[in-house]
C-alpha cells in the first residue's frame, strides 16, 4: 500500500469529522464520510444533551483553514467574561482576557450544518448518512457498516481510516482488544440537566448576552450561555446522589421549586418552564475518556472526542478536536502526505496535550462552581491581568494560554503550576488586597520568579 | 424476583470461578458454571502464558473454606524468601517473613483441576464447557452463549450472575456501555517471556527450590519459581522497546546469547533451551484493569480478574480473587443470602482494596527489579523484621500485612506509607548500618513514631 495514496474514509460527520473531511478534500483527497445519523440538513439536527459550544482561538484557526470562519462569526455571540450570580442576586463580572477578547457561544447544530455544507461543495467528497459502524477489521483496513434504512450491510476498505465518531466511538472499540491498548473512561459523580431560559417578548435576551453566566454554589452550580434567538441554554451541574443537594432529592415539584428558591432565587423568574424542563430533560453523566495509542499502524487514526473526550468546564472539547485537525493539516504539509510520518508524529506528540486539557477541564469545574465566588481568587485574576498588561512579553495567564493562544495544552498546564506558585508569593505580601496596584513589591516578586524560571 | 433465591450462574471456570462455585454449592445453591474452554480434566490444561502462582495467607483461607487446602499443600512448594542473583553470580537471601513463613509455588493447571473436581462432586452444581459467552442482556438477567462444538446458541437466565471470566471478561464488556461505568486498562511498557529451567538428570532442582529467585537488573529482571517436577519456570521482564535493553533488540540468537551472557551469566547453564524458548514463547503484555461499579443492580457481579486484574509482582492476583470469594462467603453468612445487601456491601467496600493491591503490585515491580539489589533496602527489611520480633503487637511490616495477614489491602497500603516514614527516620541515625541491633535510639524513634500515630 502506498502511504501517500490520496484516499480516506472518515467515520462520523459530527463537528470534527466534517471539518476534517473539508481539510482532506481541500488537499485533493478522495474522501468518504460515513455517519450514523441522517443528514441533519433534511432530517433536522438532533441536539440531544449538548451543552452550548464556546469557540475560542484554537477552534477559530481550524475554521479559518476550512474557510468558514466568517460565516460562523456572523452568528457567534461573544462572551467577554464570566458573570457570577450570588444567592442574593448580586452580579460580579470577571473578564476572560484583555479588552475585546472573548469566547463565542455557537450552536452545535448550526455549526455542524455549515461544516457539512462546505464539505459537500467538494466534488471529491461524498457523505453517506444513516450508516451504522459495526466495527473495524484492522488487518484489512476495512470498516463494516449497516444501512439503518435498508438493513443492508457493506464493508468499506480504505488506505486511511479516521475515527471521528465521538466519545462512544465504535471505531475505538475495535482497538480495545489490541495488545497494549491503554484506555480509561472515568465519570464524575455529577450529572447535568439542560434548562431553557426563553427570550423576552421582544426577542431580546433577559440577562446580559455578552457573558457566560455562572451561579457558583460550592459543590454545585448552574451556568447559562446565550443563543442567537434571544434565549439562553441553562445547565445545572449537581451530584447524582449522596450529598445534601443532589439530583436524587429533586423528585417532586415542591423539592425542585424549593431547591431553586434556596440556591438560585434570581433565576426563578427567567426559568418559566423549569418544572417541565426538569422532568422532560435527561440527567446526563460527565465522562473523561483517555486512550493510547490513537492509531493502528499508519492505517487508522482516532481524532477528537473518539480519542480524548473531556468534561465541558474549560470550553475546550470542540476546540481541542478542531486543533487536532489543524495540527494534522500542518503535518500533511510538512511531511508531504507521508502518512507513516504524519500518524507517527501526531500520535507521539498530541496525546500529552489531550491528557493535559483533560486535567485542566476537570480542575476548572472546581474553579467555576466554587473558586469564582472567592474574593482571593478574583484578586489573583486581577493581578494576573495586571501582570499581563505590564509584562506582555513574559506573562500570559493560564486561562489565556488555554483559550487565547496556540500554546500546547501540556505546556500551558505546566506554566499554570508555576503561576500558582507566583500568586502564592504575591498574595503573601502584607495587605495585598488593598495595595497591589503599582506596588513595587509585586514587581519585585514577579521579576524574582521570572529570574528563577529562566535560571 | 426473590433476592434470596438459591440459584446462580457463573461465567468462567478458572481459579476464581470454580472456587466460587464450590462455596455457593456448599451453601445449597443450584449452580451452573459456563466455561469457554473444554474440560481441562479431559482436554488437558492449556496454560498458555501464565506466570506461576504464589499462594499466600489470603488464598489459603479460601481454599480452607472450599475444603481442599490439604490437597494443595501436598504439592505446593514453600518459598521462604527471595534469592537474589547478582551479575557476578553472588547469592543473597532475604526472608519474606518470620521463621517458617513462606509463600507457596503452585501450578495453575493443577490447582484449577482440583477445584473443578471438588466442585463437580456436588450434585447441585453443573459444568458446561466449551461455551463462549457472547454477552449479557442485563435487563432480563440473561447471558448468551455459543456452544463452540455445535455452534448452537443458547440464552441462560438466572437471578444471580457472576462474571469470573478473567482480565478480558466478556461479561464486563456488557457493563461498559452502562451510564457512569468507570473503566481503565493500563499496560506497562514491559513485556514478559517464559523460559524453562529443566530439572537435573536425577529429577531434583538445579537451584534452591525453597526460594523465589530474582535476577534484579535495575529496569529489568528475570525471576524463577519452582515446580514439583524439579523444573523452574523462569520469566524475563523487559521493556518492549525504546530502551538500551529491550525485547526489540533481541531478534537474533547472537543478540539473545549476548544479552544473557552480559546480564544473567549464571543462568546460562540452567537455561539449555533458551534460544528455542525465546522464539517459541510469546512476549506478553502486563495490564492493570480497574472498574467500578462491579455490579449491575443486585443481579450481576464481577469477581476476581474480571473486576480487578493486576500485574504479578506482589504475587497477589489469585490471592485477591480468592479473598473476594471468602469475603462474599462471609457476607452470605452475615446477610442470610440477601443478595441486595451482599452485593451492595461488597461493591461499596471491596473496590478500594482492589485498587490498593493494584497499586502495591505496580510498586513492587520497582522493588523486585531494582531495590532488592540495594543494601539500604535490605537493611530496611532487616530492621523491619527486628521491630516485628521486638514489638509483635504493634509492628507488622507491609509485606507481611499483604502476604501473611487478612488486613484489608487499602489499610496495608496506608500503613506502608507510614512505615516508609519510620524507616526514613531510623536510617537517619548516625552510622545505622553498623549499629542498628539493640540500638536504643532505634527503639526511641520507633516508640515516638508509634505515639504520633496513636495520638
GROMACS .gro file of N, CA, C and O in nm, chain A residues 180, chain B residues 188-195 215 217-223 235-251 255-256 259-260 263-264 278 283-286 313 365 369:
model
  192
  180UNK      N    1  -0.182  -0.416   2.446
  180UNK     CA    2  -0.119  -0.292   2.491
  180UNK      C    3  -0.196  -0.166   2.454
  180UNK      O    4  -0.137  -0.058   2.444
  643UNK      N    5   0.182  -0.183   3.120
  643UNK     CA    6   0.320  -0.142   3.141
  643UNK      C    7   0.392  -0.139   3.007
  643UNK      O    8   0.350  -0.205   2.911
  644UNK      N    9   0.501  -0.064   3.002
  644UNK     CA   10   0.583  -0.063   2.880
  644UNK      C   11   0.671  -0.188   2.872
  644UNK      O   12   0.764  -0.194   2.793
  645UNK      N   13   0.640  -0.285   2.957
  645UNK     CA   14   0.721  -0.406   2.968
  645UNK      C   15   0.646  -0.526   2.913
  645UNK      O   16   0.524  -0.533   2.923
  646UNK      N   17   0.721  -0.620   2.858
  646UNK     CA   18   0.665  -0.748   2.823
  646UNK      C   19   0.730  -0.856   2.909
  646UNK      O   20   0.827  -0.830   2.980
  647UNK      N   21   0.674  -0.978   2.902
  647UNK     CA   22   0.741  -1.088   2.972
  647UNK      C   23   0.741  -1.211   2.884
  647UNK      O   24   0.657  -1.228   2.797
  648UNK      N   25   0.840  -1.294   2.909
  648UNK     CA   26   0.857  -1.416   2.831
  648UNK      C   27   0.896  -1.530   2.924
  648UNK      O   28   0.983  -1.513   3.010
  649UNK      N   29   0.827  -1.642   2.907
  649UNK     CA   30   0.853  -1.759   2.991
  649UNK      C   31   0.972  -1.837   2.939
  649UNK      O   32   0.985  -1.856   2.817
  650UNK      N   33   1.058  -1.881   3.030
  650UNK     CA   34   1.176  -1.960   2.994
  650UNK      C   35   1.182  -2.081   3.087
  650UNK      O   36   1.159  -2.068   3.207
  670UNK      N   37   1.678  -1.213   3.951
  670UNK     CA   38   1.798  -1.153   3.894
  670UNK      C   39   1.764  -1.005   3.870
  670UNK      O   40   1.715  -0.969   3.761
  672UNK      N   41   1.798  -0.628   3.781
  672UNK     CA   42   1.895  -0.556   3.696
  672UNK      C   43   1.851  -0.411   3.671
  672UNK      O   44   1.865  -0.358   3.560
  673UNK      N   45   1.794  -0.349   3.772
  673UNK     CA   46   1.759  -0.208   3.759
  673UNK      C   47   1.626  -0.190   3.689
  673UNK      O   48   1.522  -0.193   3.753
  674UNK      N   49   1.627  -0.170   3.557
  674UNK     CA   50   1.498  -0.152   3.492
  674UNK      C   51   1.447  -0.279   3.421
  674UNK      O   52   1.352  -0.272   3.345
  675UNK      N   53   1.510  -0.392   3.450
  675UNK     CA   54   1.452  -0.519   3.405
  675UNK      C   55   1.492  -0.629   3.501
  675UNK      O   56   1.570  -0.604   3.594
  676UNK      N   57   1.439  -0.748   3.481
  676UNK     CA   58   1.475  -0.858   3.573
  676UNK      C   59   1.432  -0.992   3.515
  676UNK      O   60   1.351  -1.000   3.423
  677UNK      N   61   1.488  -1.098   3.574
  677UNK     CA   62   1.438  -1.232   3.549
  677UNK      C   63   1.401  -1.290   3.685
  677UNK      O   64   1.461  -1.253   3.787
  678UNK      N   65   1.299  -1.376   3.687
  678UNK     CA   66   1.265  -1.446   3.811
  678UNK      C   67   1.248  -1.595   3.779
  678UNK      O   68   1.237  -1.633   3.662
  690UNK      N   69   1.098  -1.635   3.418
  690UNK     CA   70   1.027  -1.531   3.343
  690UNK      C   71   1.116  -1.408   3.332
  690UNK      O   72   1.167  -1.358   3.432
  691UNK      N   73   1.133  -1.365   3.209
  691UNK     CA   74   1.211  -1.243   3.184
  691UNK      C   75   1.114  -1.125   3.167
  691UNK      O   76   1.021  -1.133   3.086
  692UNK      N   77   1.135  -1.020   3.245
  692UNK     CA   78   1.056  -0.897   3.232
  692UNK      C   79   1.147  -0.788   3.176
  692UNK      O   80   1.249  -0.754   3.238
  693UNK      N   81   1.108  -0.733   3.063
  693UNK     CA   82   1.197  -0.642   2.990
  693UNK      C   83   1.112  -0.541   2.913
  693UNK      O   84   1.004  -0.575   2.867
  694UNK      N   85   1.162  -0.416   2.898
  694UNK     CA   86   1.085  -0.321   2.816
  694UNK      C   87   1.065  -0.376   2.675
  694UNK      O   88   1.153  -0.445   2.622
  695UNK      N   89   0.950  -0.346   2.616
  695UNK     CA   90   0.926  -0.386   2.478
  695UNK      C   91   1.024  -0.316   2.383
  695UNK      O   92   1.081  -0.377   2.296
  696UNK      N   93   1.042  -0.185   2.407
  696UNK     CA   94   1.124  -0.108   2.311
  696UNK      C   95   1.166   0.024   2.374
  696UNK      O   96   1.128   0.056   2.484
  697UNK      N   97   1.248   0.097   2.299
  697UNK     CA   98   1.281   0.233   2.340
  697UNK      C   99   1.385   0.243   2.450
  697UNK      O  100   1.411   0.351   2.501
  698UNK      N  101   1.442   0.129   2.491
  698UNK     CA  102   1.546   0.130   2.594
  698UNK      C  103   1.669   0.059   2.538
  698UNK      O  104   1.659  -0.016   2.441
  699UNK      N  105   1.784   0.081   2.606
  699UNK     CA  106   1.906   0.014   2.562
  699UNK      C  107   1.885  -0.138   2.562
  699UNK      O  108   1.925  -0.207   2.468
  700UNK      N  109   1.823  -0.189   2.670
  700UNK     CA  110   1.793  -0.331   2.675
  700UNK      C  111   1.642  -0.348   2.661
  700UNK      O  112   1.566  -0.301   2.745
  701UNK      N  113   1.600  -0.411   2.552
  701UNK     CA  114   1.457  -0.423   2.526
  701UNK      C  115   1.433  -0.542   2.432
  701UNK      O  116   1.524  -0.586   2.362
  702UNK      N  117   1.311  -0.593   2.436
  702UNK     CA  118   1.278  -0.707   2.350
  702UNK      C  119   1.306  -0.677   2.203
  702UNK      O  120   1.343  -0.765   2.127
  703UNK      N  121   1.285  -0.549   2.164
  703UNK     CA  122   1.304  -0.516   2.022
  703UNK      C  123   1.447  -0.544   1.973
  703UNK      O  124   1.468  -0.564   1.855
  704UNK      N  125   1.544  -0.545   2.068
  704UNK     CA  126   1.682  -0.569   2.027
  704UNK      C  127   1.720  -0.717   2.031
  704UNK      O  128   1.835  -0.752   2.001
  705UNK      N  129   1.628  -0.802   2.076
  705UNK     CA  130   1.662  -0.944   2.091
  705UNK      C  131   1.599  -1.027   1.979
  705UNK      O  132   1.514  -1.112   2.002
  706UNK      N  133   1.642  -0.997   1.859
  706UNK     CA  134   1.581  -1.061   1.742
  706UNK      C  135   1.664  -1.178   1.690
  706UNK      O  136   1.613  -1.264   1.621
  710UNK      N  137   2.214  -1.195   1.956
  710UNK     CA  138   2.173  -1.089   2.048
  710UNK      C  139   2.121  -1.148   2.179
  710UNK      O  140   2.153  -1.098   2.287
  711UNK      N  141   2.044  -1.256   2.168
  711UNK     CA  142   1.988  -1.318   2.289
  711UNK      C  143   2.100  -1.375   2.376
  711UNK      O  144   2.107  -1.349   2.496
  714UNK      N  145   2.299  -1.095   2.536
  714UNK     CA  146   2.221  -1.031   2.643
  714UNK      C  147   2.228  -1.114   2.771
  714UNK      O  148   2.255  -1.063   2.880
  715UNK      N  149   2.206  -1.244   2.759
  715UNK     CA  150   2.208  -1.330   2.879
  715UNK      C  151   2.349  -1.342   2.935
  715UNK      O  152   2.368  -1.347   3.057
  718UNK      N  153   2.408  -1.006   3.125
  718UNK     CA  154   2.327  -0.970   3.241
  718UNK      C  155   2.294  -1.086   3.334
  718UNK      O  156   2.275  -1.066   3.453
  719UNK      N  157   2.284  -1.206   3.278
  719UNK     CA  158   2.246  -1.322   3.360
  719UNK      C  159   2.340  -1.439   3.336
  719UNK      O  160   2.296  -1.551   3.306
  733UNK      N  161   1.290  -1.880   2.364
  733UNK     CA  162   1.278  -1.738   2.331
  733UNK      C  163   1.197  -1.719   2.204
  733UNK      O  164   1.119  -1.625   2.192
  738UNK      N  165   0.585  -1.295   2.363
  738UNK     CA  166   0.615  -1.185   2.454
  738UNK      C  167   0.482  -1.121   2.489
  738UNK      O  168   0.413  -1.068   2.402
  739UNK      N  169   0.445  -1.132   2.615
  739UNK     CA  170   0.311  -1.089   2.655
  739UNK      C  171   0.316  -0.957   2.729
  739UNK      O  172   0.418  -0.918   2.786
  740UNK      N  173   0.202  -0.888   2.729
  740UNK     CA  174   0.190  -0.760   2.798
  740UNK      C  175   0.143  -0.777   2.941
  740UNK      O  176   0.101  -0.885   2.982
  741UNK      N  177   0.152  -0.668   3.017
  741UNK     CA  178   0.117  -0.669   3.159
  741UNK      C  179   0.019  -0.556   3.187
  741UNK      O  180   0.055  -0.439   3.186
  768UNK      N  181   0.353  -0.871   4.033
  768UNK     CA  182   0.476  -0.853   4.112
  768UNK      C  183   0.460  -0.861   4.264
  768UNK      O  184   0.557  -0.856   4.336
  820UNK      N  185   0.706  -0.397   4.149
  820UNK     CA  186   0.791  -0.424   4.033
  820UNK      C  187   0.924  -0.349   4.050
  820UNK      O  188   1.031  -0.404   4.026
  824UNK      N  189   1.281  -0.547   4.073
  824UNK     CA  190   1.381  -0.539   3.966
  824UNK      C  191   1.498  -0.450   4.005
  824UNK      O  192   1.603  -0.454   3.942
   0.00000   0.00000   0.00000
